[in-house]
Amino acid sequence: MNRLILVSLGLLGLLSGCSSPTPMLDSSFGQAVLYDKQAQYIDPQAGIQPGSPAGLDGKSAQAVIDRYHQSYKSPPPAFNVINIGGTIAGGSSSGGQ
């Protein structure tokens, strides 16, 4: 009799693992991410509206991109800083006075 009770309790425990404890949360899973992505759109109707967006024209944008790419081809020049008898920030080194 005790064995039958233990087996039935064990089966009941196994079957309870098959049910979803959070049906309300599962139905709206991922909605927060979807809302956050939609909140980042500047103009959701941009593809429907005629006209061009505000910003750079094509030639200016290409010049900006080219200058950006050129900045990584050679490192920026190094500056020699000679600091004799002072601090870089111009502050005093006399203990807060």
CSV table of N, CA and C in Angstrom, one decimal:
chain,number,residue,atom,x,y,z
A,1,MET,N,0.8,-1.2,0.0
A,1,MET,CA,0.0,0.0,0.0
A,1,MET,C,0.9,1.3,0.0
A,2,ASN,N,1.9,1.3,0.8
A,2,ASN,CA,2.8,2.4,0.9
A,2,ASN,C,3.5,2.6,-0.4
A,3,ARG,N,3.9,1.5,-1.1
A,3,ARG,CA,4.6,1.5,-2.3
A,3,ARG,C,3.7,2.1,-3.4
A,4,LEU,N,2.4,1.8,-3.4
A,4,LEU,CA,1.4,2.3,-4.4
A,4,LEU,C,1.3,3.8,-4.2
A,5,ILE,N,1.3,4.3,-3.0
A,5,ILE,CA,1.1,5.7,-2.7
A,5,ILE,C,2.4,6.5,-3.2
A,6,LEU,N,3.6,5.9,-2.9
A,6,LEU,CA,4.8,6.5,-3.4
A,6,LEU,C,4.9,6.6,-4.9
A,7,VAL,N,4.5,5.5,-5.5
A,7,VAL,CA,4.5,5.5,-7.0
A,7,VAL,C,3.6,6.5,-7.6
A,8,SER,N,2.4,6.5,-7.0
A,8,SER,CA,1.4,7.5,-7.5
A,8,SER,C,1.8,8.9,-7.3
A,9,LEU,N,2.4,9.2,-6.1
A,9,LEU,CA,2.9,10.6,-5.9
A,9,LEU,C,4.1,10.9,-6.8
A,10,GLY,N,4.9,9.9,-7.1
A,10,GLY,CA,6.0,10.2,-8.1
A,10,GLY,C,5.5,10.4,-9.5
A,11,LEU,N,4.5,9.7,-9.9
A,11,LEU,CA,3.9,9.9,-11.2
A,11,LEU,C,3.2,11.3,-11.3
A,12,LEU,N,2.5,11.6,-10.2
A,12,LEU,CA,1.9,12.9,-10.1
A,12,LEU,C,2.9,14.1,-10.2
A,13,GLY,N,4.1,13.9,-9.6
A,13,GLY,CA,5.1,14.9,-9.6
A,13,GLY,C,5.7,15.0,-11.1
A,14,LEU,N,5.8,13.9,-11.7
A,14,LEU,CA,6.3,13.9,-13.1
A,14,LEU,C,5.3,14.6,-14.0
A,15,LEU,N,4.1,14.3,-13.9
A,15,LEU,CA,3.1,14.9,-14.7
A,15,LEU,C,2.9,16.4,-14.5
A,16,SER,N,3.1,16.8,-13.3
A,16,SER,CA,3.0,18.2,-13.0
A,16,SER,C,4.1,19.0,-13.7
A,17,GLY,N,5.2,18.4,-14.0
A,17,GLY,CA,6.3,19.1,-14.8
A,17,GLY,C,5.9,19.4,-16.2
A,18,CYS,N,4.9,18.7,-16.7
A,18,CYS,CA,4.4,18.9,-18.1
A,18,CYS,C,3.5,20.1,-18.3
A,19,SER,N,3.0,20.6,-17.2
A,19,SER,CA,2.1,21.8,-17.3
A,19,SER,C,2.9,23.0,-17.2
A,20,SER,N,2.4,24.1,-17.9
A,20,SER,CA,3.1,25.4,-17.9
A,20,SER,C,2.7,26.2,-16.6
A,21,PRO,N,3.6,26.6,-15.8
A,21,PRO,CA,3.2,27.3,-14.6
A,21,PRO,C,3.0,28.8,-14.9
A,22,THR,N,3.3,29.3,-16.1
A,22,THR,CA,3.2,30.7,-16.4
A,22,THR,C,2.5,30.9,-17.7
A,23,PRO,N,1.2,30.6,-17.8
A,23,PRO,CA,0.5,30.7,-19.1
A,23,PRO,C,0.4,32.2,-19.5
A,24,MET,N,0.3,33.1,-18.5
A,24,MET,CA,0.1,34.5,-18.8
A,24,MET,C,1.5,35.1,-19.3
A,25,LEU,N,2.6,34.7,-18.8
A,25,LEU,CA,3.9,35.2,-19.2
A,25,LEU,C,4.2,34.6,-20.6
A,26,ASP,N,3.9,33.3,-20.8
A,26,ASP,CA,4.3,32.7,-22.1
A,26,ASP,C,3.5,33.3,-23.3
A,27,SER,N,2.3,33.8,-23.0
A,27,SER,CA,1.5,34.3,-24.1
A,27,SER,C,2.1,35.6,-24.6
A,28,SER,N,2.8,36.4,-23.8
A,28,SER,CA,3.4,37.7,-24.2
A,28,SER,C,4.9,37.6,-24.2
A,29,PHE,N,5.5,36.5,-24.4
A,29,PHE,CA,6.9,36.3,-24.4
A,29,PHE,C,7.5,37.1,-25.6
A,30,GLY,N,8.5,37.9,-25.3
A,30,GLY,CA,9.1,38.7,-26.4
A,30,GLY,C,8.5,40.0,-26.8
A,31,GLN,N,7.4,40.3,-26.2
A,31,GLN,CA,6.7,41.6,-26.5
A,31,GLN,C,7.5,42.8,-26.1
A,32,ALA,N,8.3,42.7,-25.0
A,32,ALA,CA,9.1,43.9,-24.5
A,32,ALA,C,10.2,44.2,-25.5
A,33,VAL,N,10.8,43.1,-26.1
A,33,VAL,CA,11.8,43.4,-27.1
A,33,VAL,C,11.2,44.0,-28.4
A,34,LEU,N,10.1,43.5,-28.8
A,34,LEU,CA,9.4,44.0,-29.9
A,34,LEU,C,9.0,45.5,-29.7
A,35,TYR,N,8.5,45.8,-28.6
A,35,TYR,CA,8.2,47.2,-28.3
A,35,TYR,C,9.4,48.1,-28.3
A,36,ASP,N,10.5,47.6,-27.7
A,36,ASP,CA,11.7,48.4,-27.6
A,36,ASP,C,12.3,48.6,-29.0
A,37,LYS,N,12.2,47.6,-29.9
A,37,LYS,CA,12.7,47.8,-31.3
A,37,LYS,C,11.8,48.8,-32.0
A,38,GLN,N,10.5,48.8,-31.8
A,38,GLN,CA,9.7,49.7,-32.5
A,38,GLN,C,9.8,51.1,-32.0
A,39,ALA,N,10.2,51.3,-30.7
A,39,ALA,CA,10.4,52.6,-30.1
A,39,ALA,C,11.6,53.3,-30.7
A,40,GLN,N,12.5,52.6,-31.3
A,40,GLN,CA,13.8,53.1,-31.8
A,40,GLN,C,13.6,53.6,-33.3
A,41,TYR,N,12.5,53.4,-33.9
A,41,TYR,CA,12.3,53.9,-35.3
A,41,TYR,C,12.1,55.4,-35.2
A,42,ILE,N,12.8,56.1,-36.1
A,42,ILE,CA,12.6,57.5,-36.2
A,42,ILE,C,11.3,57.8,-36.9
A,43,ASP,N,11.1,57.2,-38.1
A,43,ASP,CA,9.9,57.4,-38.8
A,43,ASP,C,9.5,56.1,-39.4
A,44,PRO,N,8.5,55.4,-38.8
A,44,PRO,CA,8.1,54.1,-39.3
A,44,PRO,C,7.4,54.2,-40.7
A,45,GLN,N,6.9,55.3,-41.1
A,45,GLN,CA,6.3,55.5,-42.4
A,45,GLN,C,7.2,56.0,-43.5
A,46,ALA,N,8.5,56.0,-43.2
A,46,ALA,CA,9.5,56.6,-44.2
A,46,ALA,C,9.4,55.9,-45.5
A,47,GLY,N,9.2,54.7,-45.6
A,47,GLY,CA,9.2,54.0,-46.9
A,47,GLY,C,7.9,54.3,-47.7
A,48,ILE,N,6.9,54.8,-47.1
A,48,ILE,CA,5.6,55.1,-47.8
A,48,ILE,C,5.6,56.5,-48.3
A,49,GLN,N,6.2,57.4,-47.5
A,49,GLN,CA,6.2,58.9,-47.9
A,49,GLN,C,7.1,59.2,-49.0
A,50,PRO,N,6.7,60.0,-50.0
A,50,PRO,CA,7.6,60.4,-51.1
A,50,PRO,C,8.6,61.4,-50.6
A,51,GLY,N,9.7,61.6,-51.3
A,51,GLY,CA,10.7,62.6,-51.0
A,51,GLY,C,11.9,62.0,-50.4
A,52,SER,N,13.0,62.8,-50.3
A,52,SER,CA,14.2,62.3,-49.7
A,52,SER,C,14.4,62.7,-48.3
A,53,PRO,N,15.1,61.9,-47.5
A,53,PRO,CA,15.3,62.3,-46.1
A,53,PRO,C,16.3,63.4,-46.0
A,54,ALA,N,16.2,64.1,-44.9
A,54,ALA,CA,17.1,65.2,-44.6
A,54,ALA,C,18.5,64.7,-44.3
A,55,GLY,N,19.5,65.3,-44.7
A,55,GLY,CA,20.9,64.9,-44.5
A,55,GLY,C,21.8,65.3,-45.6
A,56,LEU,N,22.9,64.5,-45.7
A,56,LEU,CA,23.9,64.8,-46.7
A,56,LEU,C,23.5,64.3,-48.1
A,57,ASP,N,24.0,65.0,-49.1
A,57,ASP,CA,23.8,64.5,-50.5
A,57,ASP,C,24.9,63.5,-50.7
A,58,GLY,N,24.8,62.8,-51.8
A,58,GLY,CA,25.6,61.6,-52.1
A,58,GLY,C,27.1,61.9,-52.2
A,59,LYS,N,27.5,63.0,-52.8
A,59,LYS,CA,28.9,63.4,-52.9
A,59,LYS,C,29.5,63.7,-51.6
A,60,SER,N,28.8,64.5,-50.8
A,60,SER,CA,29.3,64.8,-49.5
A,60,SER,C,29.4,63.6,-48.6
A,61,ALA,N,28.4,62.7,-48.6
A,61,ALA,CA,28.5,61.5,-47.8
A,61,ALA,C,29.7,60.6,-48.3
A,62,GLN,N,29.9,60.5,-49.6
A,62,GLN,CA,31.1,59.7,-50.0
A,62,GLN,C,32.4,60.3,-49.6
A,63,ALA,N,32.5,61.7,-49.6
A,63,ALA,CA,33.7,62.3,-49.1
A,63,ALA,C,33.9,62.0,-47.6
A,64,VAL,N,32.9,62.0,-46.9
A,64,VAL,CA,33.0,61.7,-45.4
A,64,VAL,C,33.5,60.3,-45.2
A,65,ILE,N,32.9,59.4,-46.0
A,65,ILE,CA,33.3,58.0,-45.8
A,65,ILE,C,34.8,57.8,-46.3
A,66,ASP,N,35.2,58.4,-47.4
A,66,ASP,CA,36.5,58.3,-47.8
A,66,ASP,C,37.5,58.9,-46.8
A,67,ARG,N,37.2,60.0,-46.2
A,67,ARG,CA,38.1,60.6,-45.2
A,67,ARG,C,38.2,59.7,-44.0
A,68,TYR,N,37.1,59.1,-43.6
A,68,TYR,CA,37.0,58.1,-42.5
A,68,TYR,C,38.0,57.0,-42.7
A,69,HIS,N,37.9,56.4,-43.9
A,69,HIS,CA,38.7,55.2,-44.3
A,69,HIS,C,40.2,55.6,-44.4
A,70,GLN,N,40.5,56.8,-44.9
A,70,GLN,CA,41.9,57.3,-44.9
A,70,GLN,C,42.5,57.5,-43.6
A,71,SER,N,41.7,57.8,-42.6
A,71,SER,CA,42.2,58.0,-41.2
A,71,SER,C,42.7,56.8,-40.6
A,72,TYR,N,42.4,55.6,-41.1
A,72,TYR,CA,42.9,54.4,-40.5
A,72,TYR,C,44.1,53.8,-41.3
A,73,LYS,N,44.4,54.4,-42.5
A,73,LYS,CA,45.6,53.9,-43.3
A,73,LYS,C,46.9,54.4,-42.7
A,74,SER,N,47.0,55.5,-42.1
A,74,SER,CA,48.2,56.0,-41.4
A,74,SER,C,47.9,56.5,-40.0
A,75,PRO,N,48.7,56.2,-39.1
A,75,PRO,CA,48.4,56.6,-37.7
A,75,PRO,C,48.6,58.1,-37.6
A,76,PRO,N,47.9,58.7,-36.6
A,76,PRO,CA,48.0,60.2,-36.5
A,76,PRO,C,49.4,60.5,-36.0
A,77,PRO,N,49.9,61.7,-36.3
A,77,PRO,CA,51.2,62.1,-35.9
A,77,PRO,C,51.4,62.2,-34.4
A,78,ALA,N,52.5,61.8,-33.9
A,78,ALA,CA,52.8,61.9,-32.5
A,78,ALA,C,53.3,63.3,-32.1
A,79,PHE,N,52.9,63.7,-31.0
A,79,PHE,CA,53.4,65.0,-30.5
A,79,PHE,C,54.3,64.8,-29.3
A,80,ASN,N,55.4,65.5,-29.3
A,80,ASN,CA,56.4,65.4,-28.2
A,80,ASN,C,56.0,66.5,-27.2
A,81,VAL,N,55.7,66.1,-26.0
A,81,VAL,CA,55.3,67.1,-25.0
A,81,VAL,C,56.5,67.1,-24.0
A,82,ILE,N,57.0,68.3,-23.8
A,82,ILE,CA,58.1,68.5,-22.8
A,82,ILE,C,57.4,69.3,-21.7
A,83,ASN,N,57.4,68.7,-20.5
A,83,ASN,CA,56.8,69.3,-19.4
A,83,ASN,C,57.8,69.5,-18.3
A,84,ILE,N,58.3,70.7,-18.1
A,84,ILE,CA,59.3,70.9,-17.2
A,84,ILE,C,58.7,71.8,-16.0
A,85,GLY,N,58.7,71.2,-14.8
A,85,GLY,CA,58.4,72.0,-13.6
A,85,GLY,C,56.9,72.3,-13.5
A,86,GLY,N,56.0,71.6,-14.1
A,86,GLY,CA,54.6,71.9,-13.9
A,86,GLY,C,53.7,70.6,-14.1
A,87,THR,N,52.5,70.8,-13.9
A,87,THR,CA,51.6,69.7,-14.1
A,87,THR,C,50.9,69.8,-15.5
A,88,ILE,N,50.4,68.8,-16.0
A,88,ILE,CA,49.8,68.8,-17.3
A,88,ILE,C,48.5,69.7,-17.3
A,89,ALA,N,47.7,69.4,-16.2
A,89,ALA,CA,46.4,70.1,-16.1
A,89,ALA,C,46.5,71.6,-15.6
A,90,GLY,N,47.7,72.0,-15.2
A,90,GLY,CA,47.9,73.3,-14.8
A,90,GLY,C,47.6,73.5,-13.3
A,91,GLY,N,47.3,72.5,-12.6
A,91,GLY,CA,46.9,72.6,-11.2
A,91,GLY,C,48.2,72.6,-10.3
A,92,SER,N,48.0,72.8,-9.1
A,92,SER,CA,49.1,72.8,-8.1
A,92,SER,C,49.3,71.5,-7.5
A,93,SER,N,50.6,71.2,-7.2
A,93,SER,CA,50.9,69.9,-6.5
A,93,SER,C,51.2,70.1,-5.1
A,94,SER,N,50.6,71.1,-4.4
A,94,SER,CA,50.9,71.4,-3.1
A,94,SER,C,49.8,70.9,-2.1
A,95,GLY,N,49.3,69.7,-2.3
A,95,GLY,CA,48.5,69.1,-1.3
A,95,GLY,C,47.1,69.7,-1.1
A,96,GLY,N,46.5,70.2,-2.1
A,96,GLY,CA,45.1,70.7,-2.0
A,96,GLY,C,45.0,72.2,-1.7
A,97,GLN,N,46.0,72.9,-1.6
A,97,GLN,CA,45.9,74.4,-1.2
A,97,GLN,C,46.2,75.3,-2.3
